[in-house]
Amino acid sequence: MTTMSELSRRAFLKRLGYLTAAGVANPVTINLMGMAEAAAQTATDYKALVCVFFDGGNDQANTLIPIDSKNYRTYKDVRQSIAIDQSKVLPLIPSSSLANGLKWGFHPNLERLNSLFHLKKLAVLQNVGTLIQPTSLDEFNKKTVPLPNMLFSHSTQTKIWQSTSSAAFKEGWGGKIGDLILNQNSQAMFSCVSTANNSLFLTGHKTVPLNIVSDGIIPIPSAQENARLYGSKECAQALKELITSSRDNIMENHINEVTLRSIDAESTMSSALKSAGELKTQFSANNSLAEQLEVVAKLIKSRGHFGIKRQVFFVSLDGFDTHSSLLSRHGKQMSLVDDALASFYEATEELNMTDSVTTFTASDFGRTFSSNGDGSDHGWGSHHMIMGGAVNGRDFYGKSPEIGLNTAEDTGQGRMLPTTSIDQYSATLAKWFGVPNSDLSLIAPNIRNFNNQDLGFMRSQ
């Protein structure tokens, strides 16, 4: 076990901050005496949504590549030095053929995900992005319809992706789902869990994400006998006195209460993880996304200890802002994604939870189809993957884009105008999760503007 003397002060404060932030915003008392009751309430209909966010804007044109002769030739002519050799692309053979002879393939480093696609455990959603309502290129150019704020901006587009809102960025759609499911979970604090620091995606009106770190929960010295902080019993004792003493100041007392609740949360989670035992599935070291998903898998394995029926998770991987060295940098990212997601799916198989866990990808935006010489620039629409046993896999969903420049979806430099909205994406996932149709507009406020509110990539439950 990691001891406090082995930790840097910065790491300790960072992790303490994660736990405290969760307690400040969501003062849920962890009732350790209720653990046996919670375990007895183990859900028979457990479901989890896992959002995998690609920070920086994933290059969709080198993730999903046209391989039919006509469209690959266009791809190669436009992308030039950043194009991937056709012979290396992994063909995707869908259950239903696409229009106009379009055929897709995966990046060469997505070998394991390619296999999951053909096993019908993975689907691809084409050209999805931030939209307020269906928008044509003419309407975009003339600005005759409302458009999302600050297109092509990392920070704003990330917030819109995570909140489905173009204005107020206070609540995310994962957190809104959390608001609707809190009453199904005995331990509400564990409804929404993030391994990626504070997540807008998981922040709801009532729900606040529990932030954890990918290498586990670190015990915070409190009332343990012989506890040490930075190798010192005196420091541990000082911390204990600091957080247990009564204060005259109301705010100081509240902070102490929050810290104690955070320690209880750490104790509850650590106990649950220890009781659940190790996974047999192997996750690669030196892959931060794999490390995060391993923790998610362990928490899913521990679900009975929390009395949980529904959970939403958020993990992320940075490094996708490939303005330069795209081929090498993006190739490394694809290897990390392939390894992490495939291992996570194998873990759900080990847990016999494949039908209960759905994993999906998201990102700031797509990128330009055209090359800037050595990379690609900020775009709009992108392609994303949905993985799990409940997915209608081995198929493509949404409208296929026309490959090339100056197309009906090209807003400039090959920035794709989305033909599917994140509201439709989120509503389809929320419906599978158990959100009734009458509440979908709470999750996806623009959904009423779109005729197709269920994209079909999830099996009916």
PDB file of N, CA and C in Angstrom, residues 59-67 83-92 104-114 330-335 338:
ATOM      1  N   ASP A  59      -8.861  13.977 -34.811  1.00  0.00           N
ATOM      2  CA  ASP A  59      -8.833  14.043 -36.274  1.00  0.00           C
ATOM      3  C   ASP A  59      -9.659  12.884 -36.833  1.00  0.00           C
ATOM      4  N   GLN A  60     -10.922  13.176 -37.130  1.00  0.00           N
ATOM      5  CA  GLN A  60     -11.840  12.131 -37.577  1.00  0.00           C
ATOM      6  C   GLN A  60     -11.472  11.581 -38.947  1.00  0.00           C
ATOM      7  N   ALA A  61     -10.811  12.391 -39.773  1.00  0.00           N
ATOM      8  CA  ALA A  61     -10.509  11.963 -41.139  1.00  0.00           C
ATOM      9  C   ALA A  61      -9.421  10.903 -41.195  1.00  0.00           C
ATOM     10  N   ASN A  62      -8.605  10.797 -40.143  1.00  0.00           N
ATOM     11  CA  ASN A  62      -7.620   9.723 -40.071  1.00  0.00           C
ATOM     12  C   ASN A  62      -8.007   8.653 -39.056  1.00  0.00           C
ATOM     13  N   THR A  63      -9.195   8.801 -38.478  1.00  0.00           N
ATOM     14  CA  THR A  63      -9.745   7.757 -37.615  1.00  0.00           C
ATOM     15  C   THR A  63     -10.631   6.837 -38.433  1.00  0.00           C
ATOM     16  N   LEU A  64     -11.507   7.443 -39.218  1.00  0.00           N
ATOM     17  CA  LEU A  64     -12.407   6.723 -40.120  1.00  0.00           C
ATOM     18  C   LEU A  64     -12.072   7.178 -41.538  1.00  0.00           C
ATOM     19  N   ILE A  65     -11.557   6.258 -42.336  1.00  0.00           N
ATOM     20  CA  ILE A  65     -10.942   6.608 -43.622  1.00  0.00           C
ATOM     21  C   ILE A  65     -11.693   5.942 -44.774  1.00  0.00           C
ATOM     22  N   PRO A  66     -12.034   6.686 -45.828  1.00  0.00           N
ATOM     23  CA  PRO A  66     -12.699   6.053 -46.976  1.00  0.00           C
ATOM     24  C   PRO A  66     -11.725   5.131 -47.708  1.00  0.00           C
ATOM     25  N   ILE A  67     -12.177   3.931 -48.055  1.00  0.00           N
ATOM     26  CA  ILE A  67     -11.272   2.979 -48.710  1.00  0.00           C
ATOM     27  C   ILE A  67     -11.746   2.560 -50.097  1.00  0.00           C
ATOM     28  N   ALA A  83      -2.066  11.821 -45.270  1.00  0.00           N
ATOM     29  CA  ALA A  83      -2.946  10.701 -45.605  1.00  0.00           C
ATOM     30  C   ALA A  83      -2.291   9.384 -45.210  1.00  0.00           C
ATOM     31  N   ILE A  84      -3.105   8.434 -44.820  1.00  0.00           N
ATOM     32  CA  ILE A  84      -2.630   7.094 -44.472  1.00  0.00           C
ATOM     33  C   ILE A  84      -2.711   6.206 -45.702  1.00  0.00           C
ATOM     34  N   ASP A  85      -1.688   5.401 -45.904  1.00  0.00           N
ATOM     35  CA  ASP A  85      -1.634   4.514 -47.064  1.00  0.00           C
ATOM     36  C   ASP A  85      -2.842   3.576 -47.072  1.00  0.00           C
ATOM     37  N   GLN A  86      -3.471   3.464 -48.225  1.00  0.00           N
ATOM     38  CA  GLN A  86      -4.699   2.683 -48.343  1.00  0.00           C
ATOM     39  C   GLN A  86      -4.508   1.227 -47.917  1.00  0.00           C
ATOM     40  N   SER A  87      -3.357   0.669 -48.203  1.00  0.00           N
ATOM     41  CA  SER A  87      -3.111  -0.739 -47.888  1.00  0.00           C
ATOM     42  C   SER A  87      -3.038  -1.006 -46.388  1.00  0.00           C
ATOM     43  N   LYS A  88      -2.837   0.054 -45.590  1.00  0.00           N
ATOM     44  CA  LYS A  88      -2.711  -0.113 -44.142  1.00  0.00           C
ATOM     45  C   LYS A  88      -4.037   0.068 -43.403  1.00  0.00           C
ATOM     46  N   VAL A  89      -5.026   0.643 -44.079  1.00  0.00           N
ATOM     47  CA  VAL A  89      -6.313   0.910 -43.438  1.00  0.00           C
ATOM     48  C   VAL A  89      -7.038  -0.410 -43.171  1.00  0.00           C
ATOM     49  N   LEU A  90      -7.697  -0.513 -42.014  1.00  0.00           N
ATOM     50  CA  LEU A  90      -8.417  -1.728 -41.626  1.00  0.00           C
ATOM     51  C   LEU A  90      -9.858  -1.653 -42.118  1.00  0.00           C
ATOM     52  N   PRO A  91     -10.238  -2.449 -43.107  1.00  0.00           N
ATOM     53  CA  PRO A  91     -11.594  -2.364 -43.676  1.00  0.00           C
ATOM     54  C   PRO A  91     -12.674  -2.645 -42.635  1.00  0.00           C
ATOM     55  N   LEU A  92     -13.757  -1.899 -42.731  1.00  0.00           N
ATOM     56  CA  LEU A  92     -14.942  -2.114 -41.907  1.00  0.00           C
ATOM     57  C   LEU A  92     -16.067  -2.586 -42.825  1.00  0.00           C
ATOM     58  N   TRP A 104     -15.826   2.427 -45.576  1.00  0.00           N
ATOM     59  CA  TRP A 104     -14.969   2.992 -44.543  1.00  0.00           C
ATOM     60  C   TRP A 104     -13.968   1.961 -44.022  1.00  0.00           C
ATOM     61  N   GLY A 105     -12.886   2.476 -43.448  1.00  0.00           N
ATOM     62  CA  GLY A 105     -11.938   1.643 -42.721  1.00  0.00           C
ATOM     63  C   GLY A 105     -11.424   2.394 -41.512  1.00  0.00           C
ATOM     64  N   PHE A 106     -10.906   1.654 -40.539  1.00  0.00           N
ATOM     65  CA  PHE A 106     -10.345   2.249 -39.331  1.00  0.00           C
ATOM     66  C   PHE A 106      -8.852   2.530 -39.505  1.00  0.00           C
ATOM     67  N   HIS A 107      -8.372   3.468 -38.715  1.00  0.00           N
ATOM     68  CA  HIS A 107      -6.932   3.722 -38.600  1.00  0.00           C
ATOM     69  C   HIS A 107      -6.213   2.398 -38.340  1.00  0.00           C
ATOM     70  N   PRO A 108      -5.039   2.191 -38.914  1.00  0.00           N
ATOM     71  CA  PRO A 108      -4.325   0.919 -38.745  1.00  0.00           C
ATOM     72  C   PRO A 108      -4.096   0.496 -37.297  1.00  0.00           C
ATOM     73  N   ASN A 109      -4.058   1.462 -36.381  1.00  0.00           N
ATOM     74  CA  ASN A 109      -3.788   1.124 -34.983  1.00  0.00           C
ATOM     75  C   ASN A 109      -5.041   0.789 -34.180  1.00  0.00           C
ATOM     76  N   LEU A 110      -6.207   0.763 -34.842  1.00  0.00           N
ATOM     77  CA  LEU A 110      -7.454   0.418 -34.153  1.00  0.00           C
ATOM     78  C   LEU A 110      -7.833  -1.039 -34.423  1.00  0.00           C
ATOM     79  N   GLU A 111      -6.864  -1.897 -34.342  1.00  0.00           N
ATOM     80  CA  GLU A 111      -7.063  -3.298 -34.732  1.00  0.00           C
ATOM     81  C   GLU A 111      -8.066  -4.026 -33.832  1.00  0.00           C
ATOM     82  N   ARG A 112      -7.951  -3.838 -32.537  1.00  0.00           N
ATOM     83  CA  ARG A 112      -8.856  -4.539 -31.612  1.00  0.00           C
ATOM     84  C   ARG A 112     -10.276  -3.974 -31.696  1.00  0.00           C
ATOM     85  N   LEU A 113     -10.401  -2.672 -31.908  1.00  0.00           N
ATOM     86  CA  LEU A 113     -11.731  -2.089 -32.076  1.00  0.00           C
ATOM     87  C   LEU A 113     -12.344  -2.515 -33.404  1.00  0.00           C
ATOM     88  N   ASN A 114     -11.511  -2.712 -34.413  1.00  0.00           N
ATOM     89  CA  ASN A 114     -11.997  -3.246 -35.682  1.00  0.00           C
ATOM     90  C   ASN A 114     -12.632  -4.623 -35.461  1.00  0.00           C
ATOM     91  N   HIS A 330      -1.027  11.352 -33.873  1.00  0.00           N
ATOM     92  CA  HIS A 330      -2.365  10.768 -33.890  1.00  0.00           C
ATOM     93  C   HIS A 330      -2.287   9.246 -33.876  1.00  0.00           C
ATOM     94  N   GLY A 331      -1.273   8.708 -34.542  1.00  0.00           N
ATOM     95  CA  GLY A 331      -1.087   7.263 -34.519  1.00  0.00           C
ATOM     96  C   GLY A 331      -0.894   6.735 -33.109  1.00  0.00           C
ATOM     97  N   LYS A 332      -0.116   7.456 -32.301  1.00  0.00           N
ATOM     98  CA  LYS A 332       0.093   7.053 -30.908  1.00  0.00           C
ATOM     99  C   LYS A 332      -1.215   7.134 -30.124  1.00  0.00           C
ATOM    100  N   GLN A 333      -1.991   8.175 -30.387  1.00  0.00           N
ATOM    101  CA  GLN A 333      -3.281   8.314 -29.703  1.00  0.00           C
ATOM    102  C   GLN A 333      -4.204   7.149 -30.036  1.00  0.00           C
ATOM    103  N   MET A 334      -4.230   6.760 -31.311  1.00  0.00           N
ATOM    104  CA  MET A 334      -5.091   5.661 -31.730  1.00  0.00           C
ATOM    105  C   MET A 334      -4.678   4.353 -31.059  1.00  0.00           C
ATOM    106  N   SER A 335      -3.388   4.156 -30.878  1.00  0.00           N
ATOM    107  CA  SER A 335      -2.914   2.951 -30.185  1.00  0.00           C
ATOM    108  C   SER A 335      -3.394   2.932 -28.739  1.00  0.00           C
ATOM    109  N   ASP A 338      -7.239   2.269 -28.747  1.00  0.00           N
ATOM    110  CA  ASP A 338      -7.539   0.883 -29.096  1.00  0.00           C
ATOM    111  C   ASP A 338      -7.271  -0.043 -27.915  1.00  0.00           C
TER     112      ASP A 338
END
